PDB file of C-alpha atoms in Angstrom:
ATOM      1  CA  UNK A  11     -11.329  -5.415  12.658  1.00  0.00           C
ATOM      2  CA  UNK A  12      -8.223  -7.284  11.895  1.00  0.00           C
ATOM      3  CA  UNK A  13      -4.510  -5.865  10.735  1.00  0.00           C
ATOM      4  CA  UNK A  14      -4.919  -2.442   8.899  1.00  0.00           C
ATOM      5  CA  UNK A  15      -2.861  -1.597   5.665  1.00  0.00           C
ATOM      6  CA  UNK A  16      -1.472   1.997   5.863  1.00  0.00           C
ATOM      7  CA  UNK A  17      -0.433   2.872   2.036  1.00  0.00           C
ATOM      8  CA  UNK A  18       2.132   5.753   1.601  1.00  0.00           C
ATOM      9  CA  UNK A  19       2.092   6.864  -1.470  1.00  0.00           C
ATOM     10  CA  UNK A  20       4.847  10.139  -2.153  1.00  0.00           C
ATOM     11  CA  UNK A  21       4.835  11.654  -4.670  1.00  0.00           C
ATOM     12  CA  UNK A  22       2.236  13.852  -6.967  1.00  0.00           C
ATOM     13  CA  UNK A  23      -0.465  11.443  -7.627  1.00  0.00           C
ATOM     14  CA  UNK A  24      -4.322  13.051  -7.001  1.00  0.00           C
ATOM     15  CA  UNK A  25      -6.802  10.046  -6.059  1.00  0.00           C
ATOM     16  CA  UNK A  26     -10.425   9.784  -4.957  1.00  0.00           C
ATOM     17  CA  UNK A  27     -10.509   7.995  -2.123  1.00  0.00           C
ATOM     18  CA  UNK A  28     -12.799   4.764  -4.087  1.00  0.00           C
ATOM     19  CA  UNK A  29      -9.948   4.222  -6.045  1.00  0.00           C
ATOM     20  CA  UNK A  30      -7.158   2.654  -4.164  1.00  0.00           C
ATOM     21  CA  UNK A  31     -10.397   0.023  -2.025  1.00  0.00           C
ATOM     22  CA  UNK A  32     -11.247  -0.605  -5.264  1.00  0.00           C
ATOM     23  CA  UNK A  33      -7.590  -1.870  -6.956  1.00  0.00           C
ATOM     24  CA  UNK A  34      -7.331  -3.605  -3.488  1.00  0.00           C
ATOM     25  CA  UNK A  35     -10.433  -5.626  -3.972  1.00  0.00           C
ATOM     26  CA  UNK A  36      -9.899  -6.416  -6.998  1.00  0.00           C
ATOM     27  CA  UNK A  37      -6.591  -8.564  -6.018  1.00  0.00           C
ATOM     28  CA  UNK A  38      -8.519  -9.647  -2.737  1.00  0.00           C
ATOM     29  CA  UNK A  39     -11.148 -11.011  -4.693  1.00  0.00           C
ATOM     30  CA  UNK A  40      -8.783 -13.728  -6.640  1.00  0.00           C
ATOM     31  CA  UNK A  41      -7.683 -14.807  -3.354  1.00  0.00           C
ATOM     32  CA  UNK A  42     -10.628 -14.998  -1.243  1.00  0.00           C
ATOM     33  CA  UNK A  43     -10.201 -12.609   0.938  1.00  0.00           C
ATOM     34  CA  UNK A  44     -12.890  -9.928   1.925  1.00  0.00           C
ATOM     35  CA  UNK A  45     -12.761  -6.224   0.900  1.00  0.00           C
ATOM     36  CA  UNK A  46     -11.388  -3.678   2.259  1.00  0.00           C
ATOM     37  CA  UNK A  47     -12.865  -0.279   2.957  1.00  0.00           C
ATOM     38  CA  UNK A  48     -11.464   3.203   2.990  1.00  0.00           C
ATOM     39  CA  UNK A  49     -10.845   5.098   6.532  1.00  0.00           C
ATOM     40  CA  UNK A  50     -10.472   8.522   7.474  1.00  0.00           C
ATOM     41  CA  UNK A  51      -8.932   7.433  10.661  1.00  0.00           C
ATOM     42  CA  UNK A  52      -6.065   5.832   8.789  1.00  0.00           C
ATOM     43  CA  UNK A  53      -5.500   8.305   5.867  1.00  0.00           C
ATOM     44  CA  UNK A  54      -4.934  10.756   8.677  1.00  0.00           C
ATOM     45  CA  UNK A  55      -2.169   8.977   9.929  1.00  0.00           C
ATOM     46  CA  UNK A  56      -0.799   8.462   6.446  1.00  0.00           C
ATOM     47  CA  UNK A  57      -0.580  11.864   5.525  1.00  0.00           C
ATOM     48  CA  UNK A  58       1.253  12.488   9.018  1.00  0.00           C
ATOM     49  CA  UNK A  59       3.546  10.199   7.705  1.00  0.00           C
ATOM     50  CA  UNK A  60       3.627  11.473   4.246  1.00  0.00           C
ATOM     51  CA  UNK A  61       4.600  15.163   5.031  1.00  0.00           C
ATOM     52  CA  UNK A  62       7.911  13.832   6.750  1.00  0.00           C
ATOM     53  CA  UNK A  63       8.328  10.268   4.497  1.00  0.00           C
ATOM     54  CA  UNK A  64      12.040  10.138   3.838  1.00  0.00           C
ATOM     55  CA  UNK A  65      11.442   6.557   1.995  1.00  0.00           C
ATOM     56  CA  UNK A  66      10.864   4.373   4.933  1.00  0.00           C
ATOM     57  CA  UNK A  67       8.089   3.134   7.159  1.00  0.00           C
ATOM     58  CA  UNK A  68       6.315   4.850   9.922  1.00  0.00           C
ATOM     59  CA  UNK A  69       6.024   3.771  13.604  1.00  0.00           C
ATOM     60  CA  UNK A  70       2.724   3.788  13.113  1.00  0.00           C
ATOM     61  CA  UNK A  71       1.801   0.163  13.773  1.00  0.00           C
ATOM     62  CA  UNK A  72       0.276  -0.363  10.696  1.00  0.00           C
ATOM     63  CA  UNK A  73       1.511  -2.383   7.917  1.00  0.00           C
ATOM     64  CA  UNK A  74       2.493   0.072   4.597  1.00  0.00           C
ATOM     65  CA  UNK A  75       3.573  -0.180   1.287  1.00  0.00           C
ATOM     66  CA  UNK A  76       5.069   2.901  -0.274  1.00  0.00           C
ATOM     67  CA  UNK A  77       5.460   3.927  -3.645  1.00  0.00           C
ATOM     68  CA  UNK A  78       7.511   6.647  -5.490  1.00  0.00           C
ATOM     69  CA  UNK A  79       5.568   7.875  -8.456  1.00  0.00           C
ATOM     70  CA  UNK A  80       5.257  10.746 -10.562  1.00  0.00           C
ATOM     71  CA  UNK A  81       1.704  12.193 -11.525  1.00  0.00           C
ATOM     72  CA  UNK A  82       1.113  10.087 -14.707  1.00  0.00           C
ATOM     73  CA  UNK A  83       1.035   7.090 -12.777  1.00  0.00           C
ATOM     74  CA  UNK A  84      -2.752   5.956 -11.352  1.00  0.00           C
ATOM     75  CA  UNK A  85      -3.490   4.341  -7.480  1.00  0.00           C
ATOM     76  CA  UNK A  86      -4.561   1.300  -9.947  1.00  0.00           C
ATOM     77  CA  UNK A  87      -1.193   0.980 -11.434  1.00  0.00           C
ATOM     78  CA  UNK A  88       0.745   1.199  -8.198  1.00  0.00           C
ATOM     79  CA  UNK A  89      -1.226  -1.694  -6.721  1.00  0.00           C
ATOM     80  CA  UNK A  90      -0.593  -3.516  -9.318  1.00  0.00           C
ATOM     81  CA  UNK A  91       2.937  -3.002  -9.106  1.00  0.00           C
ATOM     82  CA  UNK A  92       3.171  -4.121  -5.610  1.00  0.00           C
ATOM     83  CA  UNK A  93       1.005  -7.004  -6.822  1.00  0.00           C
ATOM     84  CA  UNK A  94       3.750  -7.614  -9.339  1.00  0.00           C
ATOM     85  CA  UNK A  95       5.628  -9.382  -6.629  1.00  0.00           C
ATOM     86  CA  UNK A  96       2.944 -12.580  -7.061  1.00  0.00           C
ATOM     87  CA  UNK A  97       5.280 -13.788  -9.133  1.00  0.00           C
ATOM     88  CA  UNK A  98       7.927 -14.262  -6.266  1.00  0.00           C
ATOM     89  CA  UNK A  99       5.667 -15.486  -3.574  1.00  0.00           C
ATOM     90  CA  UNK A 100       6.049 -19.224  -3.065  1.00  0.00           C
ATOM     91  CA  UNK A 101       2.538 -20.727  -2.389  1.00  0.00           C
ATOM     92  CA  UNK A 102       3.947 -23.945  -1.280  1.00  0.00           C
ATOM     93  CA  UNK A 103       5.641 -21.815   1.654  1.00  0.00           C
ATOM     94  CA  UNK A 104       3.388 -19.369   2.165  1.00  0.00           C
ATOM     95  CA  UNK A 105       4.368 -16.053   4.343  1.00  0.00           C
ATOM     96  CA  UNK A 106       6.333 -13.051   4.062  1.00  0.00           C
ATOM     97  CA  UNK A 107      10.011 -13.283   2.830  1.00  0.00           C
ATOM     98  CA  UNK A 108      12.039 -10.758   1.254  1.00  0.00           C
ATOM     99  CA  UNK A 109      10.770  -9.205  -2.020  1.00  0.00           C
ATOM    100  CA  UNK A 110       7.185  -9.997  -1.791  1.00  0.00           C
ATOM    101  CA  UNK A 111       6.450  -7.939   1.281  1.00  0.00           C
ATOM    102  CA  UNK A 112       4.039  -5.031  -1.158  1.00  0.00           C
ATOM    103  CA  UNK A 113       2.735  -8.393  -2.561  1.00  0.00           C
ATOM    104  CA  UNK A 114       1.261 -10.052   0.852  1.00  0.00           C
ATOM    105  CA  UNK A 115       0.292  -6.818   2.316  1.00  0.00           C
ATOM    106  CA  UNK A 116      -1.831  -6.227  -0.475  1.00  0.00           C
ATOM    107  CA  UNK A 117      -3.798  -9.457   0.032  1.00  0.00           C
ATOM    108  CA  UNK A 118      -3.387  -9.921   3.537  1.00  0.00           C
ATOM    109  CA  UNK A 119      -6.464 -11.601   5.116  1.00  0.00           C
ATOM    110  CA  UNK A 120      -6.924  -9.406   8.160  1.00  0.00           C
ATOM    111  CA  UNK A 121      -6.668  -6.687   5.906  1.00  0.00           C
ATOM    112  CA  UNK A 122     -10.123  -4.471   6.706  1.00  0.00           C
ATOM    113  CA  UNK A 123      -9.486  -0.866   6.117  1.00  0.00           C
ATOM    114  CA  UNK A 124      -7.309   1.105   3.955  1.00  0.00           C
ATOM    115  CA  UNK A 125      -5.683   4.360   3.758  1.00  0.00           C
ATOM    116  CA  UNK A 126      -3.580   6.322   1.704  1.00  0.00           C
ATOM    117  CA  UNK A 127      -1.662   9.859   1.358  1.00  0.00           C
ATOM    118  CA  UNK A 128       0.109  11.384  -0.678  1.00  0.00           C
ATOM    119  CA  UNK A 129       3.551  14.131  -0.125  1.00  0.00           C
ATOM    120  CA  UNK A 130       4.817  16.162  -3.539  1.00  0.00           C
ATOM    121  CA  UNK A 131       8.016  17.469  -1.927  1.00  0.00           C
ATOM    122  CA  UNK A 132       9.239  13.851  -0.272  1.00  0.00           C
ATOM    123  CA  UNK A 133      12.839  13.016  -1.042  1.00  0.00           C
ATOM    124  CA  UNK A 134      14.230   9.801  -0.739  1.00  0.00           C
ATOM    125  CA  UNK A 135      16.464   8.318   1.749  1.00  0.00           C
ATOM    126  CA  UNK A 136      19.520  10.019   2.093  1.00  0.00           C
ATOM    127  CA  UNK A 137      18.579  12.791  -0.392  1.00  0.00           C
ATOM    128  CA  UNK A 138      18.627  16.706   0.790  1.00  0.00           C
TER     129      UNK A 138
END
């Protein structure tokens, strides 16, 4: 099965659950790397994760990205803000450094299954 992407995303945003494989795939298919699929299993965990998300990663395990949006902004256009950070990534040393971390867990390799939730009341870090 590979690594598994957990996606946090706080804030308002409504999705159908063939949205966020699909902006996935659509960056996994430029660089050869295999879809992913949607699980149950993991949006469970994300929405865990989401009623408490104080803008930082779980404990979960799983690699996340997490996004603070507002309502207007589509599971489409959050992946490809993450994505953005292609422009940073230095393919003649490739890995994970700082600043393109959204970017490689997007197209991560062992990527299989995705999952994603979603918390209306989340603060930030620090914020009461």
């Amino acid at each position: 099965m590979g690594n598994i992407l957990l996606t946090c995303l706080t804030s308002l945003i409504v999705f159908l659950p063939t949205e966020l494989p699909a902006a996935h795939n659509n960056y996994h298919s430029l660089h050869g790397v295999p879809p992913v699929t949607w699980s149950k299993q993991i949006v469970a965990r994300a929405q865990s994760h989401a009623d408490s998300c104080l803008s930082k990663h779980s404990t979960s395990g799983y690699g996340e990205n997490i996004a603070w949006a507002t309502n207007d902004k589509s599971p489409a256009t959050i992946v490809e803000m993450w994505y953005g950070e292609e422009s940073l990534y230095d393919y003649n040393f490739p890995g994970y450094s700082p600043g393109i971390g959204h970017f490689t867990q997007i197209i991560w390799k062992n990527t299989t299954k995705i999952g994603c939730a979603s918390q209306q009341n989340a603060k930030p870090a620090g914020q009461k």
